Coordinates of C-alpha atoms and ligand atoms in Angstrom, one line a residue:
M5 CA 80.0 -57.7 -3.5
P6 CA 83.1 -56.6 -1.6
E7 CA 82.8 -52.9 -0.7
D8 CA 86.3 -52.1 -1.9
H9 CA 85.4 -53.4 -5.4
K10 CA 82.6 -50.9 -5.9
D11 CA 83.3 -48.0 -8.2
T12 CA 84.4 -44.7 -6.7
A13 CA 84.0 -41.3 -8.4
P14 CA 86.5 -41.4 -11.3
R15 CA 89.3 -38.9 -11.3
D16 CA 89.2 -36.4 -14.2
T17 CA 91.2 -38.3 -16.8
E18 CA 91.0 -41.9 -15.5
A19 CA 88.5 -44.7 -15.9
S20 CA 88.2 -48.1 -14.4
F21 CA 89.3 -51.1 -16.5
G22 CA 88.2 -54.0 -14.3
F23 CA 89.8 -53.2 -10.9
A24 CA 92.6 -51.2 -12.5
R25 CA 92.5 -47.5 -13.3
V26 CA 93.7 -46.4 -16.7
A27 CA 93.7 -43.2 -18.7
E28 CA 90.2 -42.6 -19.9
G29 CA 91.2 -42.2 -23.5
A30 CA 93.0 -45.5 -23.5
R31 CA 90.1 -47.6 -22.0
Q32 CA 88.1 -48.4 -25.1
G33 CA 91.3 -49.5 -26.9
L34 CA 91.9 -52.0 -24.0
V35 CA 88.3 -53.2 -24.2
N36 CA 88.6 -53.7 -27.9
Q37 CA 91.8 -55.8 -27.4
V38 CA 89.9 -58.0 -25.0
F39 CA 87.1 -58.7 -27.5
S40 CA 89.3 -59.1 -30.6
K41 CA 91.2 -61.8 -28.5
V42 CA 88.1 -63.6 -27.1
A43 CA 86.0 -63.5 -30.3
P44 CA 86.8 -66.9 -31.7
R45 CA 86.0 -68.6 -28.4
Y46 CA 83.4 -66.2 -27.2
D47 CA 80.3 -68.3 -27.7
L48 CA 81.9 -71.5 -26.3
M49 CA 83.2 -69.7 -23.2
N50 CA 79.7 -68.1 -22.6
D51 CA 78.2 -71.6 -22.4
L52 CA 81.0 -72.9 -20.2
M53 CA 81.1 -70.0 -17.8
S54 CA 77.3 -69.7 -17.3
G55 CA 76.4 -73.4 -17.7
G56 CA 74.2 -72.3 -20.6
L57 CA 72.3 -69.8 -18.4
H58 CA 73.1 -66.9 -20.7
R59 CA 70.8 -68.5 -23.3
L60 CA 67.8 -68.5 -20.9
W61 CA 68.5 -64.9 -20.0
K62 CA 68.6 -63.8 -23.7
D63 CA 65.4 -65.7 -24.2
E64 CA 63.9 -63.7 -21.3
L65 CA 65.1 -60.5 -23.0
I66 CA 63.3 -61.3 -26.2
G67 CA 60.3 -62.5 -24.3
A68 CA 60.2 -59.1 -22.5
L69 CA 60.4 -57.3 -25.9
A70 CA 57.6 -59.5 -27.4
P71 CA 58.2 -58.4 -31.0
P72 CA 55.1 -58.2 -33.2
K73 CA 54.3 -61.2 -35.4
G74 CA 53.1 -60.8 -38.9
E75 CA 54.0 -58.1 -41.5
T76 CA 54.1 -55.1 -39.1
P77 CA 57.4 -53.4 -39.7
F78 CA 59.5 -53.5 -36.5
A79 CA 63.2 -52.4 -36.5
L80 CA 65.6 -53.5 -33.8
L81 CA 69.0 -52.0 -33.1
D82 CA 71.1 -54.5 -31.0
V83 CA 74.0 -52.5 -29.7
A84 CA 77.2 -54.3 -28.7
G85 CA 75.5 -57.1 -30.5
G86 CA 78.8 -59.1 -30.9
T87 CA 78.3 -62.6 -32.3
G88 CA 74.5 -62.1 -32.8
D89 CA 72.7 -64.0 -30.0
V90 CA 70.1 -61.3 -29.3
A91 CA 69.5 -60.2 -32.9
F92 CA 69.2 -63.8 -34.1
R93 CA 66.6 -64.6 -31.3
F94 CA 64.7 -61.5 -32.2
L95 CA 64.5 -62.4 -35.9
D96 CA 63.5 -65.9 -35.1
A97 CA 60.7 -64.6 -32.8
A98 CA 59.5 -61.7 -34.9
G99 CA 57.2 -61.8 -37.9
R100 CA 58.2 -61.0 -41.5
G101 CA 58.1 -57.3 -40.7
G102 CA 61.0 -57.7 -38.2
S103 CA 64.5 -56.3 -39.1
A104 CA 67.6 -56.1 -37.1
V105 CA 70.9 -54.1 -37.1
I106 CA 73.8 -55.5 -35.1
C107 CA 76.1 -52.7 -34.1
D108 CA 79.4 -53.4 -32.4
I109 CA 82.7 -51.7 -32.1
S110 CA 84.6 -55.0 -32.7
A111 CA 85.0 -56.2 -36.3
E112 CA 86.2 -59.6 -34.9
M113 CA 83.1 -60.2 -32.8
M114 CA 80.9 -59.3 -35.8
E115 CA 82.9 -61.6 -38.1
A116 CA 82.1 -64.4 -35.7
G117 CA 78.5 -63.3 -35.8
K118 CA 78.4 -63.2 -39.6
A119 CA 79.6 -66.8 -39.7
R120 CA 76.7 -67.9 -37.5
A121 CA 74.0 -65.8 -39.1
G122 CA 72.8 -68.7 -41.4
G123 CA 70.3 -67.5 -44.0
R124 CA 68.7 -65.0 -41.7
R125 CA 67.2 -62.1 -43.8
A126 CA 66.6 -58.5 -42.8
L127 CA 69.9 -58.4 -40.9
E128 CA 72.7 -55.8 -41.1
F129 CA 76.0 -55.4 -39.3
V130 CA 77.4 -52.0 -38.6
Q131 CA 80.7 -51.2 -36.9
A132 CA 80.4 -48.3 -34.5
N133 CA 80.9 -47.0 -31.0
A134 CA 77.7 -47.1 -28.9
E135 CA 78.6 -43.6 -27.6
N136 CA 78.3 -42.1 -31.1
L137 CA 75.8 -44.1 -33.3
P138 CA 75.8 -43.5 -37.1
F139 CA 71.9 -43.6 -37.2
E140 CA 69.3 -40.9 -37.7
D141 CA 67.2 -39.7 -34.8
R142 CA 64.0 -41.7 -34.2
S143 CA 64.9 -44.6 -36.5
F144 CA 64.3 -47.8 -34.4
D145 CA 61.3 -49.4 -32.7
A146 CA 63.5 -51.1 -30.1
Y147 CA 67.0 -50.9 -28.8
T148 CA 68.7 -53.8 -27.0
I149 CA 72.1 -54.1 -25.4
A150 CA 73.2 -57.3 -23.7
F151 CA 76.3 -57.6 -21.6
G152 CA 77.6 -54.6 -23.5
I153 CA 77.0 -51.5 -21.5
R154 CA 79.4 -52.3 -18.7
N155 CA 82.2 -52.3 -21.3
V156 CA 81.7 -48.7 -22.5
T157 CA 83.6 -45.7 -21.1
H158 CA 80.6 -43.3 -20.8
I159 CA 77.4 -45.1 -19.9
D160 CA 75.5 -41.8 -19.9
K161 CA 76.5 -41.1 -23.5
V162 CA 75.3 -44.5 -24.6
L163 CA 72.0 -44.0 -22.9
C164 CA 71.5 -40.6 -24.5
E165 CA 72.3 -42.2 -27.9
A166 CA 69.8 -45.0 -27.3
F167 CA 67.1 -42.4 -26.5
R168 CA 68.0 -40.3 -29.7
V169 CA 67.8 -43.2 -32.1
L170 CA 64.5 -44.6 -30.7
K171 CA 61.2 -43.6 -32.1
P172 CA 58.7 -42.1 -29.7
G173 CA 57.0 -45.2 -28.2
G174 CA 60.2 -47.2 -28.7
R175 CA 61.5 -49.7 -26.1
F176 CA 64.9 -49.8 -24.4
L177 CA 66.0 -53.1 -23.0
C178 CA 69.3 -53.8 -21.3
L179 CA 70.5 -57.3 -20.1
E180 CA 73.6 -57.0 -17.9
F181 CA 75.3 -58.6 -15.0
S182 CA 74.1 -57.0 -11.8
S183 CA 74.4 -57.2 -8.0
V184 CA 73.5 -60.5 -6.5
E185 CA 70.7 -59.9 -4.0
M186 CA 70.6 -63.4 -2.3
P187 CA 72.7 -64.1 0.8
L188 CA 75.1 -67.0 0.3
L189 CA 74.7 -66.9 -3.5
D190 CA 76.7 -63.6 -3.6
T191 CA 79.6 -65.3 -1.7
L192 CA 79.5 -68.4 -3.9
Y193 CA 79.2 -66.3 -7.0
D194 CA 82.2 -64.0 -6.0
A195 CA 84.4 -67.1 -5.3
Y196 CA 83.4 -68.8 -8.6
S197 CA 83.6 -65.8 -10.9
L198 CA 86.8 -64.2 -9.5
N199 CA 88.8 -67.5 -9.4
A200 CA 87.3 -70.1 -11.6
I201 CA 86.4 -68.0 -14.7
P202 CA 89.9 -66.6 -15.3
Q203 CA 91.2 -70.2 -14.9
L204 CA 88.6 -71.5 -17.4
G205 CA 89.7 -68.7 -19.8
Q206 CA 93.3 -69.8 -19.5
L207 CA 92.3 -73.4 -20.1
V208 CA 89.9 -73.0 -23.0
A209 CA 91.1 -69.8 -24.7
G210 CA 94.7 -69.6 -23.4
D211 CA 93.8 -66.2 -22.0
A212 CA 93.2 -65.6 -18.2
E213 CA 93.6 -61.8 -18.4
S214 CA 90.7 -61.1 -20.7
Y215 CA 88.4 -63.1 -18.5
R216 CA 89.7 -61.4 -15.4
Y217 CA 88.7 -58.1 -16.9
L218 CA 85.3 -59.4 -17.9
V219 CA 84.6 -60.6 -14.3
E220 CA 86.1 -57.5 -12.7
S221 CA 84.0 -55.2 -14.9
I222 CA 80.9 -56.8 -13.5
R223 CA 81.8 -55.6 -10.0
R224 CA 82.3 -52.1 -11.3
F225 CA 78.9 -51.8 -12.9
P226 CA 76.2 -49.8 -11.1
D227 CA 73.7 -51.9 -9.1
Q228 CA 70.1 -52.2 -10.2
E229 CA 68.7 -49.1 -8.5
R230 CA 71.6 -46.9 -9.5
F231 CA 71.3 -48.0 -13.1
V232 CA 67.5 -47.3 -13.0
Q233 CA 68.4 -43.7 -12.1
M234 CA 70.9 -43.4 -14.9
I235 CA 68.3 -44.6 -17.4
R236 CA 65.8 -42.0 -16.0
D237 CA 68.5 -39.3 -16.3
A238 CA 68.7 -40.1 -20.1
R239 CA 64.9 -39.1 -20.3
F240 CA 63.5 -42.6 -20.5
E241 CA 60.2 -43.2 -18.7
R242 CA 58.5 -46.2 -17.0
V243 CA 61.9 -47.6 -16.1
R244 CA 61.7 -51.1 -14.5
Y245 CA 64.0 -54.0 -13.8
R246 CA 63.8 -57.7 -13.2
N247 CA 66.5 -59.8 -11.5
L248 CA 67.5 -63.0 -13.2
T249 CA 69.0 -65.9 -11.1
G250 CA 69.0 -63.9 -7.9
G251 CA 70.5 -60.7 -9.5
I252 CA 73.5 -62.4 -11.2
A253 CA 71.9 -60.6 -14.2
A254 CA 69.1 -58.1 -14.6
I255 CA 66.9 -56.9 -17.4
H256 CA 66.2 -53.1 -17.3
A257 CA 63.4 -52.0 -19.5
A258 CA 62.2 -48.5 -20.3
W259 CA 60.2 -46.5 -22.9
R260 CA 60.9 -43.4 -25.0
L261 CA 57.5 -41.7 -24.8
Ligands
SAM326 N1 75.6 -58.8 -26.9 C1 76.5 -60.0 -27.2 C2 76.1 -61.1 -26.3 O1 75.2 -60.9 -25.4 O2 76.6 -62.2 -26.4 C3 78.0 -59.6 -26.9 C4 78.3 -59.1 -25.6 S1 80.1 -59.0 -25.3 C5 80.3 -59.4 -23.6 C6 80.3 -57.3 -25.3 C7 80.3 -56.6 -26.7 O3 80.4 -55.2 -26.5 C8 81.6 -57.0 -27.5 O4 81.2 -57.5 -28.7 C9 82.3 -55.6 -27.6 O5 83.0 -55.5 -28.9 C10 81.2 -54.6 -27.5 N2 81.5 -53.3 -27.2 C11 82.4 -52.9 -26.2 N3 82.5 -51.6 -26.2 C12 81.6 -51.1 -27.1 C13 81.3 -49.8 -27.6 N4 81.8 -48.7 -27.0 N5 80.4 -49.7 -28.6 C14 79.9 -50.8 -29.2 N6 80.2 -52.0 -28.8 C15 81.0 -52.2 -27.8

């Protein structure tokens, strides 16, 4: 990762939006514009950009969660759940006791998700900001967030909310792009993502800018160890991470005890 692209301490009223600095209060609105634009092509672009890898990473996430089979009630909250990939996998893997809430700030992303939900039962969509969840304390057995947390303005608030809504004994699992930890792969990945992905966005979705933001926001996200510390700071315990594809993505897992 180029050193000049790493995040620096934000000034009081500013936040990073990709490589740009914007007023902190304006940032979420800009993120929402990105996802309302990309929603109709989001799933297709995910497959094209990652060559289908995102599917394997999401399978790994649900494998790590290992939801119970059978009638045991088990409630998942999938935050920034977008078009439903994680919640759908969870419901398909869990037993009849499994239920899922997809919570996302973007109505457009969830509309695309509703259209793909098929006949899945025990599934609910709730529009809300991950920084301020409309759920009771200690309501869920598991909390997942996939490729969502780097888009929020205050990661610390999101982690505190995750802790609050989880039951004691609940699992936190985050799948996010991370810092590539393999020499050569990091150079190739930088060249591919910073150049080819915005071009692909232009070609397929007529929108290079949104995809430039998505790629730049990856470079702004804390690396694996720094994110571990942020999760610990939110009072989670037994925090672990596992790199996927050389650190292109990582799964961070923790417990509310
Ligand atoms: N989890 C899905 C997946 O893995 O395919 C969607 C990931 S998509 C890259 C990021 C999602 O985060 C978008 O649906 C966006 O609307 C949502 N998002 C961004 N900021 C959010 C916030 N503050 N609260 C809740 N959702 C947010």
